[in-house]
XYZ file of C-alpha atoms in Angstrom:
122
model
C -47.363 34.979 22.877
C -44.955 33.199 25.196
C -41.732 34.970 26.075
C -38.848 32.788 27.227
C -36.251 34.630 29.296
C -32.890 33.130 30.166
C -30.950 34.815 32.958
C -27.457 33.558 32.284
C -24.785 35.555 34.079
C -23.516 38.902 35.276
C -20.030 40.340 35.448
C -18.425 43.056 37.554
C -21.346 42.967 40.008
C -19.554 43.842 43.225
C -22.132 42.285 45.568
C -21.979 39.177 47.732
C -25.582 37.901 47.857
C -27.116 38.637 44.481
C -30.392 37.725 42.766
C -32.331 38.864 39.698
C -36.009 39.801 39.389
C -37.601 39.654 35.944
C -41.054 40.925 35.125
C -43.356 41.630 32.232
C -46.534 43.525 33.039
C -47.985 42.094 36.253
C -46.044 38.824 36.046
C -42.847 38.541 38.111
C -40.229 35.897 38.849
C -36.845 35.817 40.531
C -33.670 33.764 40.455
C -32.042 32.010 43.344
C -29.705 34.049 45.554
C -26.052 33.508 44.684
C -23.885 33.703 47.782
C -20.463 33.683 46.194
C -17.598 36.084 46.869
C -17.024 36.802 43.187
C -17.904 39.632 40.821
C -18.876 37.268 37.969
C -22.049 35.335 38.757
C -23.813 32.538 36.856
C -27.539 31.830 37.325
C -28.423 29.913 34.146
C -32.172 30.049 34.880
C -35.157 30.084 32.514
C -38.484 31.900 32.930
C -41.609 31.904 30.765
C -44.053 34.813 30.570
C -47.343 35.196 28.750
C -47.287 38.482 26.802
C -50.484 40.116 25.577
C -49.240 43.595 24.719
C -46.220 44.036 22.445
C -45.711 47.547 23.859
C -44.774 46.099 27.266
C -41.208 45.839 28.520
C -39.193 43.047 30.035
C -37.626 44.565 33.150
C -34.557 42.807 34.546
C -33.441 44.059 37.971
C -30.373 42.901 39.896
C -30.493 43.078 43.702
C -28.104 42.637 46.599
C -29.983 40.433 49.081
C -30.663 42.310 52.323
C -30.182 40.056 55.362
C -32.061 42.544 57.578
C -35.298 41.643 55.785
C -34.637 37.915 56.011
C -37.402 36.639 58.312
C -36.984 33.218 59.969
C -35.161 31.808 56.959
C -37.884 32.831 54.499
C -36.859 34.952 51.543
C -39.248 37.815 50.832
C -37.381 39.391 47.916
C -36.071 42.441 49.763
C -32.764 43.970 48.850
C -30.842 46.891 47.491
C -31.119 47.566 43.774
C -27.776 47.098 42.008
C -29.112 47.996 38.571
C -31.826 47.425 36.019
C -32.365 47.121 32.280
C -35.605 47.539 30.320
C -36.029 45.619 27.065
C -39.022 46.416 24.828
C -40.956 43.278 23.883
C -41.295 44.480 20.283
C -37.473 44.374 19.962
C -37.638 40.582 20.256
C -40.231 40.347 17.489
C -38.030 42.111 14.932
C -35.226 39.545 15.376
C -34.846 36.380 13.279
C -37.109 33.629 14.640
C -38.357 36.151 17.229
C -35.287 35.343 19.321
C -32.577 37.530 20.781
C -29.225 35.772 20.933
C -27.471 35.767 24.332
C -26.708 39.443 24.834
C -24.836 41.558 27.392
C -26.859 44.492 28.696
C -25.635 47.467 30.703
C -27.481 47.865 33.978
C -28.443 51.378 34.927
C -28.881 52.658 38.451
C -29.636 56.147 39.651
C -26.973 57.151 42.177
C -26.488 60.751 43.268
C -27.979 62.070 40.042
C -25.756 60.004 37.739
C -26.299 56.718 35.987
C -23.671 54.018 36.318
C -23.350 51.032 34.019
C -22.697 47.395 34.890
C -22.631 44.563 32.372
C -25.090 41.718 32.725
C -25.644 38.770 30.407
C -29.258 38.015 29.654
């Protein structure tokens, strides 16, 4: 089965240089880095994954790009985790036409023993 993932936008993400990593199983992709001084970011990017196991999860992780790991202008994907959401693949299959409508998800991040929530459109 092919899984199409659209990373649309995020809101209230208080970071300056932000990007999103998406992965299913061993397959990973990432968005471009948005370098905008705003809390509401728009990526509008599409990714396609091949899914073999319906028990897998789509993991969407938001990162603050770390300039200290920026080597000679090449981006290696290093950064501080802002938050993450895990979406079971089977949850897509139970929807009409096997499609989730554009949905806001709350990002969770472990910080000093507590989870904080941030909204992210996916």
